[in-house]
Coordinates of C-alpha atoms in Angstrom, one line a residue:
M206 CA 12.7 8.5 40.1
L207 CA 11.2 10.4 37.0
Q208 CA 10.3 8.0 34.0
I209 CA 8.9 9.4 30.5
Q210 CA 7.1 6.6 28.2
N211 CA 6.2 7.3 25.1
L212 CA 6.0 10.9 25.3
T213 CA 3.9 12.8 22.3
A214 CA 3.8 16.6 22.2
T215 CA 1.6 18.3 19.4
K216 CA 0.6 22.3 19.2
S217 CA -2.6 23.0 17.5
D218 CA -1.1 23.4 14.2
G219 CA -0.1 20.1 13.6
K220 CA 3.7 20.5 14.7
Q221 CA 5.1 18.0 16.9
L222 CA 7.8 18.9 19.1
F223 CA 8.7 15.3 19.9
H224 CA 7.1 12.3 19.5
D225 CA 7.7 8.6 21.4
L226 CA 9.8 10.1 23.7
S227 CA 11.2 7.9 26.5
F228 CA 14.0 8.6 29.1
S229 CA 14.3 8.0 32.9
V230 CA 16.5 10.2 35.8
S231 CA 17.5 8.9 38.6
A232 CA 20.0 10.0 41.5
H233 CA 22.9 11.9 40.4
D234 CA 21.7 12.5 37.0
R235 CA 22.1 16.0 35.5
L236 CA 20.4 15.7 32.3
A237 CA 20.9 18.7 29.8
I238 CA 18.1 19.3 27.5
I239 CA 19.2 21.4 24.5
G240 CA 18.1 22.2 21.1
E241 CA 17.2 25.8 19.4
E242 CA 14.2 28.2 20.7
G243 CA 10.8 27.0 19.6
N244 CA 11.7 22.8 19.8
G245 CA 9.9 22.1 23.1
K246 CA 12.7 22.1 25.4
S247 CA 10.5 24.2 28.0
T248 CA 7.3 22.4 27.4
L249 CA 9.0 19.1 28.4
L250 CA 10.0 20.7 31.7
K251 CA 6.7 22.2 32.4
L252 CA 5.5 18.7 31.4
I253 CA 7.3 17.0 34.2
C254 CA 6.8 19.8 36.7
R255 CA 2.8 19.8 35.9
E256 CA 3.1 23.1 35.0
N257 CA 0.6 24.9 32.5
A258 CA 1.0 23.9 29.1
D259 CA -2.5 23.7 27.9
Y260 CA -1.4 25.1 23.8
I261 CA -0.2 21.5 23.3
D262 CA -2.0 18.1 23.0
V263 CA 0.1 15.3 24.9
K264 CA 0.0 11.8 24.5
G265 CA 2.5 9.3 26.8
R266 CA 3.0 8.7 30.5
I267 CA 4.8 10.7 32.7
S268 CA 5.6 9.2 36.5
C269 CA 7.4 10.6 39.2
D270 CA 7.4 10.4 42.9
E271 CA 9.9 13.0 43.6
K272 CA 9.3 16.4 45.0
I273 CA 10.0 19.2 42.2
A274 CA 11.4 22.8 42.4
Y275 CA 10.8 24.2 39.2
L276 CA 12.5 27.5 37.7
P277 CA 10.9 29.0 35.1
Q278 CA 12.6 31.0 32.4
H279 CA 11.0 33.9 33.0
F280 CA 10.5 35.6 36.2
P281 CA 6.5 35.2 37.5
N282 CA 3.9 37.8 36.8
G283 CA 2.1 39.2 39.8
W284 CA 5.1 40.4 42.0
E285 CA 4.9 44.0 40.7
G286 CA 5.3 46.5 43.6
Q287 CA 6.8 44.2 46.1
G288 CA 9.6 43.7 47.8
I289 CA 12.6 41.4 48.1
L290 CA 11.7 39.5 51.2
D291 CA 8.0 39.9 50.2
Y292 CA 8.9 37.4 47.3
L293 CA 11.5 35.3 49.4
L294 CA 8.7 34.6 52.4
K295 CA 5.7 34.8 50.4
E296 CA 4.8 31.5 48.3
T297 CA 2.1 33.5 46.1
P298 CA 1.5 37.7 45.8
E299 CA -1.5 37.4 47.4
A300 CA -0.3 36.1 50.7
E301 CA 0.6 37.3 53.7
I302 CA 3.9 37.0 55.5
E303 CA 3.5 34.9 58.7
I304 CA 5.2 35.2 61.6
H305 CA 7.0 32.1 61.8
H306 CA 8.0 32.8 58.1
Y307 CA 10.9 35.1 59.8
N308 CA 12.8 32.3 61.2
R309 CA 14.0 31.4 57.8
L310 CA 15.5 35.1 57.5
S311 CA 18.9 33.6 59.0
E312 CA 18.7 30.5 56.5
I313 CA 18.3 32.9 53.5
E314 CA 21.0 34.9 54.6
R315 CA 23.6 32.2 54.8
T316 CA 22.8 30.7 51.6
W317 CA 22.7 34.3 50.0
I318 CA 26.4 34.8 51.5
K319 CA 27.4 31.4 49.4
M320 CA 25.9 33.1 46.7
N321 CA 28.3 35.7 46.4
G322 CA 25.4 38.0 47.5
K323 CA 25.4 41.4 49.9
I324 CA 22.8 41.2 53.1
S325 CA 22.1 44.8 52.2
F326 CA 20.2 43.3 49.0
L327 CA 18.2 41.3 51.0
Y328 CA 16.9 44.4 53.0
G329 CA 16.7 47.4 50.5
E330 CA 13.8 48.8 49.6
T331 CA 14.2 48.1 45.8
R332 CA 11.0 46.4 43.9
V333 CA 11.3 43.2 42.4
E334 CA 10.4 44.6 39.1
S335 CA 13.4 47.2 39.2
L336 CA 16.0 44.2 39.7
S337 CA 18.1 43.4 36.5
G338 CA 17.5 40.2 34.6
G339 CA 20.4 38.5 36.6
E340 CA 19.6 39.6 40.1
K341 CA 15.8 37.9 39.4
V342 CA 17.2 34.8 38.4
K343 CA 19.5 34.7 41.4
L344 CA 16.5 35.9 43.5
Q345 CA 14.6 32.8 42.2
L346 CA 17.6 30.2 42.5
L347 CA 17.5 31.6 46.5
K348 CA 14.1 30.8 46.8
L349 CA 14.4 27.8 45.1
M350 CA 17.3 26.7 47.2
M351 CA 15.0 26.9 50.6
K352 CA 12.7 24.0 49.5
H353 CA 13.8 20.5 50.5
C354 CA 13.0 19.0 47.1
T355 CA 14.2 15.7 45.4
L356 CA 14.4 17.0 41.8
L357 CA 15.1 20.0 40.3
C358 CA 14.3 21.4 37.1
L359 CA 15.9 24.5 36.0
D360 CA 15.0 26.4 32.8
E361 CA 17.9 28.8 31.6
P362 CA 19.6 29.2 35.0
S363 CA 22.5 31.0 33.7
N364 CA 21.0 33.2 31.2
D365 CA 21.7 37.2 32.1
L366 CA 24.1 35.6 35.4
D367 CA 27.3 37.1 35.5
L368 CA 30.5 35.1 35.5
N369 CA 30.9 35.0 39.4
T370 CA 27.5 33.8 40.1
I371 CA 27.9 31.6 36.7
K372 CA 30.4 29.9 38.1
W373 CA 28.9 29.5 41.5
L374 CA 25.9 28.0 40.0
E375 CA 28.4 25.3 38.1
N376 CA 29.9 24.6 41.4
W377 CA 26.4 24.0 42.8
I378 CA 24.6 21.9 40.1
R379 CA 27.8 19.6 40.2
Q380 CA 27.7 19.4 44.0
L381 CA 24.2 18.6 44.1
E382 CA 23.3 15.5 45.9
I383 CA 19.9 14.8 44.2
P384 CA 19.0 14.7 40.4
C385 CA 18.7 17.5 38.2
I386 CA 17.1 18.3 34.7
F387 CA 18.5 21.8 33.2
I388 CA 18.0 23.6 29.8
S389 CA 20.8 25.8 28.9
H390 CA 22.5 27.3 25.9
D391 CA 25.7 28.0 27.4
E392 CA 28.2 25.8 26.1
W393 CA 30.9 26.2 29.1
L394 CA 27.9 25.2 31.7
L395 CA 27.0 22.2 30.0
R396 CA 30.5 21.0 29.8
K397 CA 31.1 21.5 33.5
C398 CA 27.9 19.7 34.8
A399 CA 26.0 17.8 32.6
N400 CA 26.3 13.7 32.0
Q401 CA 23.3 13.2 30.0
I402 CA 22.6 14.9 27.1
L403 CA 18.5 15.1 25.9
H404 CA 18.8 17.1 22.4
L405 CA 15.4 18.1 21.0
E406 CA 15.4 19.1 17.0
Q407 CA 13.6 20.3 14.2
V408 CA 15.1 18.9 11.0
N409 CA 14.8 19.2 7.2
R410 CA 13.9 22.8 7.9
Q411 CA 11.0 22.3 10.8
S412 CA 9.2 19.7 8.9
K413 CA 10.7 16.5 11.2
C414 CA 10.8 16.3 14.8
R415 CA 13.8 14.2 16.3
H416 CA 15.2 13.6 19.1
T417 CA 18.7 11.8 20.8
L418 CA 19.0 10.6 24.3
F419 CA 23.0 10.7 24.9
K420 CA 24.8 9.5 28.5
G421 CA 27.8 11.2 28.4
S422 CA 29.4 14.6 28.5
Y423 CA 28.1 17.2 26.5
D424 CA 32.0 16.9 24.9
D425 CA 31.6 13.6 23.9
Y426 CA 28.2 14.4 22.5
R427 CA 29.3 16.8 20.3
N428 CA 31.8 14.7 18.6
Q429 CA 30.0 11.6 18.5
R430 CA 27.4 13.8 16.6
Q431 CA 29.5 14.7 14.1
S432 CA 31.5 11.9 13.4
A433 CA 27.8 10.2 13.3
Y434 CA 27.1 12.9 10.6
A435 CA 30.0 12.7 8.7
K436 CA 29.5 9.0 8.7
E437 CA 26.0 9.2 7.6
V438 CA 26.8 11.9 4.7
Q439 CA 29.6 9.6 3.1
I440 CA 27.4 6.8 3.3
A441 CA 24.8 8.4 1.7
H442 CA 27.4 10.0 -0.8
N443 CA 28.2 6.5 -1.5
E444 CA 25.1 5.0 -2.0
K445 CA 24.0 7.9 -4.4
L446 CA 27.1 7.2 -6.8
A447 CA 26.0 3.6 -6.7
Y448 CA 22.5 4.5 -7.2
R449 CA 23.6 6.9 -9.7
K450 CA 25.6 3.8 -11.7
Q451 CA 22.9 1.2 -11.2
M452 CA 20.2 3.7 -13.1
T453 CA 22.6 4.5 -15.9
R454 CA 23.9 0.7 -16.9
M455 CA 19.7 0.3 -16.5
N456 CA 18.8 3.5 -18.8
D457 CA 21.6 1.9 -21.4
I458 CA 20.3 -1.7 -21.2
A459 CA 16.6 0.0 -21.8
N460 CA 17.6 2.3 -24.8
A461 CA 19.5 -0.9 -26.3
V462 CA 16.2 -2.8 -26.0
R463 CA 14.3 0.2 -27.3
S464 CA 16.7 0.2 -30.4
A465 CA 16.4 -3.6 -31.2
Q466 CA 12.4 -3.4 -31.2
N467 CA 12.6 -0.3 -33.6
Q468 CA 14.7 -2.3 -36.0
I469 CA 12.6 -5.3 -35.9
S470 CA 10.1 -6.1 -38.4
R471 CA 6.3 -7.6 -38.3
Q472 CA 7.6 -10.9 -39.5
Q473 CA 9.7 -11.4 -36.4
P474 CA 6.7 -12.2 -33.8
Y475 CA 8.8 -14.0 -31.4
L476 CA 11.9 -11.7 -31.2
A477 CA 9.4 -9.1 -30.6
A478 CA 8.0 -10.7 -27.7
R479 CA 11.3 -11.7 -26.2
L480 CA 12.3 -8.1 -26.5
K481 CA 9.0 -7.0 -24.4
S482 CA 9.1 -9.2 -22.2
K483 CA 13.0 -7.8 -21.6
M484 CA 11.6 -4.7 -21.6
H485 CA 9.2 -5.0 -19.0
T486 CA 11.8 -7.2 -16.6
V487 CA 14.4 -3.7 -17.0
N488 CA 11.1 -1.3 -16.0
A489 CA 10.6 -3.3 -12.7
Q490 CA 14.4 -3.4 -12.1
I491 CA 14.4 0.3 -12.6
K492 CA 11.6 1.0 -10.4
R493 CA 13.0 -1.3 -7.6
I494 CA 16.0 0.9 -7.8
E495 CA 14.2 4.2 -7.8
E496 CA 12.0 3.0 -5.0
K497 CA 14.7 1.9 -2.9
S498 CA 17.3 5.1 -3.7
Y499 CA 19.8 6.2 -1.5
H500 CA 20.0 7.2 2.4
Q501 CA 18.6 11.0 2.8
V502 CA 20.7 12.5 5.0
D503 CA 18.5 15.0 7.7
T504 CA 19.5 18.4 7.6
P505 CA 20.2 19.6 11.0
Q506 CA 18.7 22.1 12.6
E507 CA 22.0 24.1 13.3
A508 CA 23.0 23.9 9.8
I509 CA 22.8 27.7 9.5
C510 CA 24.8 29.9 6.9
L511 CA 26.0 33.5 7.9
F512 CA 28.5 36.3 6.8
F513 CA 29.3 39.7 5.9
D514 CA 30.3 40.8 2.9
E515 CA 33.7 42.1 1.8
K516 CA 34.3 45.5 2.8
E517 CA 37.1 48.1 2.9
P518 CA 37.8 48.4 6.6
L519 CA 38.0 51.7 8.4
P520 CA 41.6 53.1 9.2
K521 CA 42.8 51.6 12.0
D522 CA 43.9 54.6 14.0
K523 CA 40.4 56.5 13.5
C524 CA 38.9 57.1 16.9
I525 CA 35.3 55.3 17.5
I526 CA 34.3 56.5 20.7
S527 CA 36.0 58.8 23.0
Y528 CA 34.9 59.8 26.3
S529 CA 35.4 61.2 29.9
G530 CA 32.4 61.8 32.1
T531 CA 29.3 59.8 34.4
I532 CA 26.8 57.8 32.6
A533 CA 23.6 57.7 35.0
L534 CA 20.3 56.0 34.7
A535 CA 17.3 57.8 36.2
D536 CA 19.6 60.6 37.4
R537 CA 21.4 57.3 39.2
P538 CA 25.4 57.6 38.5
L539 CA 26.1 54.2 37.1
L540 CA 29.1 54.2 35.4
V541 CA 32.3 56.8 35.5
L542 CA 34.4 57.0 32.2
E543 CA 37.9 58.3 32.2
Q544 CA 39.7 58.4 29.0
F545 CA 37.4 55.9 27.6
A546 CA 38.6 55.6 23.9
I547 CA 38.0 52.8 21.1
Y548 CA 39.3 52.5 17.6
A549 CA 38.3 51.2 14.3
R550 CA 39.6 47.5 14.5
E551 CA 39.1 47.1 18.2
R552 CA 37.4 44.2 19.6
I553 CA 36.2 44.9 23.1
V554 CA 34.0 42.5 25.6
I555 CA 32.3 44.6 28.8
V556 CA 31.8 42.4 31.8
G557 CA 30.7 42.7 35.3
D558 CA 28.4 41.9 38.0
N559 CA 24.5 42.0 37.5
G560 CA 22.9 45.8 37.6
C561 CA 26.6 47.4 37.2
G562 CA 25.7 49.3 34.1
K563 CA 26.8 47.4 31.2
T564 CA 23.7 47.7 28.9
T565 CA 23.1 51.2 30.1
L566 CA 26.5 52.2 28.9
L567 CA 26.1 50.2 25.3
R568 CA 22.8 52.0 24.9
F569 CA 24.6 55.6 25.9
L570 CA 27.4 54.5 23.3
H571 CA 24.6 53.6 20.6
E572 CA 22.7 57.0 21.0
R573 CA 26.3 59.0 20.4
L574 CA 27.3 56.9 17.3
K575 CA 24.3 56.8 15.5
Q576 CA 24.7 60.6 15.1
R577 CA 27.6 60.4 13.2
D578 CA 27.5 60.7 9.5
D579 CA 30.9 58.9 9.0
L580 CA 30.0 55.3 10.8
K581 CA 27.5 52.9 10.0
V582 CA 26.2 51.5 13.1
G583 CA 24.5 48.1 14.1
Y584 CA 23.2 47.4 17.5
M585 CA 21.9 43.8 19.1
P586 CA 20.0 45.1 22.5
Q587 CA 19.6 42.6 25.0
H588 CA 15.6 42.7 25.0
Y589 CA 15.1 41.9 21.1
L590 CA 11.6 43.8 20.8
E591 CA 13.4 47.1 21.7
G592 CA 12.8 49.7 18.7
V593 CA 10.8 47.2 17.4
A594 CA 7.2 48.2 16.3
S595 CA 4.3 46.2 17.7
N596 CA 2.9 44.9 14.6
E597 CA 6.4 44.8 12.4
T598 CA 7.0 41.7 10.4
V599 CA 10.2 39.6 10.0
L600 CA 10.6 41.1 6.2
D601 CA 9.7 44.8 7.4
M602 CA 12.7 44.7 10.2
L603 CA 15.1 43.7 7.3
C604 CA 13.9 45.4 4.5
H605 CA 12.7 49.5 5.2
K606 CA 13.0 50.0 1.7
Q607 CA 11.4 47.6 -0.4
E608 CA 13.4 47.0 -3.5
K609 CA 13.2 43.8 -5.1
E610 CA 17.0 42.7 -4.7
V611 CA 16.7 43.6 -1.0
M612 CA 13.9 41.7 -0.5
Q613 CA 15.0 38.7 -2.1
R614 CA 18.4 38.9 -0.1
A615 CA 16.7 39.4 3.0
R616 CA 14.5 36.0 2.0
D617 CA 17.6 34.2 1.2
L618 CA 19.2 35.1 4.2
L619 CA 16.5 34.2 6.4
G620 CA 16.0 30.8 4.8
S621 CA 19.8 30.1 5.2
L622 CA 18.9 30.7 9.2
Q623 CA 16.4 28.0 8.7
F624 CA 13.2 30.4 8.8
T625 CA 10.3 28.9 6.8
A626 CA 8.5 31.0 4.3
E627 CA 5.2 31.4 6.6
E628 CA 7.8 32.6 9.3
M629 CA 9.1 35.4 7.0
E630 CA 5.6 37.2 7.6
H631 CA 5.2 36.5 11.1
A632 CA 5.3 39.2 13.5
V633 CA 8.5 39.8 15.1
A634 CA 6.9 40.0 18.8
S635 CA 5.5 36.3 17.6
L636 CA 9.0 34.6 17.1
S637 CA 11.0 32.7 19.9
D638 CA 14.2 34.3 21.4
G639 CA 16.7 32.3 19.5
Q640 CA 14.6 33.1 16.4
K641 CA 14.4 37.1 17.6
A642 CA 18.3 36.7 18.1
K643 CA 18.9 35.5 14.8
L644 CA 16.9 38.2 13.0
H645 CA 18.6 40.9 14.9
L646 CA 22.3 38.9 13.3
A647 CA 20.7 38.9 9.9
S648 CA 19.8 42.6 10.2
L649 CA 23.8 43.3 11.3
V650 CA 24.6 41.0 8.3
L651 CA 22.3 43.1 5.7
A652 CA 23.7 46.5 6.9
N653 CA 27.2 45.6 6.8
C654 CA 28.2 48.3 9.6
D655 CA 31.5 49.5 10.3
V656 CA 30.8 49.0 14.0
L657 CA 28.6 46.1 16.0
L658 CA 27.1 46.9 19.1
L659 CA 26.3 43.7 20.8
D660 CA 24.1 42.9 23.9
E661 CA 24.4 39.3 25.1
P662 CA 24.5 38.0 21.2
T663 CA 24.3 34.6 21.6
R664 CA 22.2 33.6 24.9
N665 CA 19.7 32.4 23.3
L666 CA 21.4 30.5 20.4
S667 CA 21.9 26.5 20.7
P668 CA 25.0 25.5 21.5
L669 CA 25.8 23.7 18.8
S670 CA 25.0 26.8 16.2
Q671 CA 27.1 29.2 18.5
P672 CA 30.4 28.4 16.6
I673 CA 29.0 29.8 13.8
I674 CA 28.2 33.0 15.0
H675 CA 31.7 32.6 16.7
R676 CA 33.3 32.5 13.4
L677 CA 31.1 35.1 11.7
L678 CA 32.4 37.6 14.5
Q679 CA 36.0 36.5 13.9
D680 CA 35.7 37.4 10.1
Y681 CA 34.0 40.8 10.7
H682 CA 36.2 43.8 9.7
G683 CA 35.4 46.7 11.9
C684 CA 34.6 47.4 15.7
I685 CA 33.2 45.6 18.0
I686 CA 31.9 46.5 21.5
C687 CA 30.2 43.3 23.0
V688 CA 28.6 42.7 27.0
S689 CA 28.6 39.2 27.3
H690 CA 29.0 36.3 29.9
D691 CA 29.3 34.0 27.2
R692 CA 32.7 32.5 28.1
Y693 CA 33.3 30.4 24.8
L694 CA 32.5 33.7 22.8
I695 CA 34.6 36.1 24.7
K696 CA 37.2 33.0 24.3
Q697 CA 36.6 33.1 20.9
V698 CA 36.3 36.5 19.6
F699 CA 38.0 38.8 21.7
Q700 CA 41.6 39.4 23.4
D701 CA 40.4 42.7 25.2
A702 CA 38.3 43.2 28.4
Y703 CA 36.4 45.6 30.2
V704 CA 35.6 44.8 33.8
V705 CA 33.0 47.2 36.1
H706 CA 34.8 47.7 39.0
K707 CA 33.3 50.1 41.8
R708 CA 31.5 52.2 38.9
R709 CA 34.4 52.3 36.7
L710 CA 36.0 50.7 33.8
V711 CA 39.1 48.8 34.1
K712 CA 40.9 47.5 31.4
T713 CA 42.2 43.8 31.0
T714 CA 42.8 41.0 28.5
V715 CA 40.4 38.0 28.2
A716 CA 43.2 35.7 28.6
K717 CA 43.9 36.9 32.5
L718 CA 39.9 37.3 32.9
L719 CA 39.1 33.8 32.0
D720 CA 42.5 32.3 33.6
E721 CA 40.6 31.6 37.0
E722 CA 38.0 29.8 34.9
E723 CA 40.7 27.9 32.7
G724 CA 42.1 26.7 35.7
S725 CA 39.0 25.3 37.4

């Protein structure tokens, strides 16, 4: 069993990630840790797994007699230049592959086939650093499954996975006979797998940390949270009305006493003393009412505000892109497009297996579209620092022109996304992935483009704030071409989809694409 007792984690700048956190994990628990980037989710998982977290001061106790297997959020360093079997059969990059390790190959092959993998992938000449993000995640999961652990800790296991592998992952987590702790922003995965929720927050514009442990499903937690927040807001509203009523009454009494004091003469000392005593009593009552005041509701971290300005949409029949030909990466043909055409008000989502060329396609479209003078094109890359200078600050990215109105609007927009004034001056590279995602979305809103090219726009955003992004894109006036594996985003925003199949784009509907998922 794992037991966390009164755990507090504080960063070097004094910011607390969590305070006095206590919980336990036992057999068959599937605990999902949720929250915005930078709230301490990965830090907590590292502490549980005894990984290096020397950037924080820790108080409290972690007791665990389990054998833990840990999937980090990012692929470990040091494996550059090594092959797939090297990674699977070696504990560290410097180790040698011993002869008896090869006895594990049949088990590796069987497990890989269950993960919908092809045997040729294992024995290919591809180096680890050349793999796609999704391929790296699957490779880590495969190595993880070779360990006979009694507790699994997974940090964003669904990041970059294709739809088929995410579905496999969901079934695998649900069928586990050992406890599992996982961090995820994937609402669908949370709904299907979690039976406990730990929510880490930084409320009131990141001035206060808060945690909530809920035993139940994600849907139940979300509903309970919404209901509790609405009730808390109503209580605060009623208390505020009562406070104002009391203060008005007491101020009226105080004004009446002052008026009486001004009207009495020096020949009435007894009455003056009584009025002075009365004013003292009134002031004491006012002070007590002010001290008690009324309930202040914490501002939840997902309470972000984002919307596009109104703009005359392009004509419906205006062609955004029309292309027939082959798209290659490093002289390697990836996709063959046959009469591929997108029009001004279409919303298209592109899905397919990892490494099939979706991101390359989006970059190709961006290179062609940004050359047109009749279109304003916005691009949100999968790798958030793509095209960002190393020393570029948050405000630099939003305000290439330093006009006063642009700067003020950018600051207002960043404030609505829960950025502090200090964070607005930070380098983009220093931000959390969730903040980088919000920054890119803010830049698209400010640019008010005709076309949006989005590569996994929600993958680092809290599931509780994602509905706001869904509404943002639902209300958008122009064309959207998006690569995504976020099934809620796909369901809420898009109607048509392209599936990459055997190097070609096959058009289908979102309803048909998700039909199998809905029924599972």
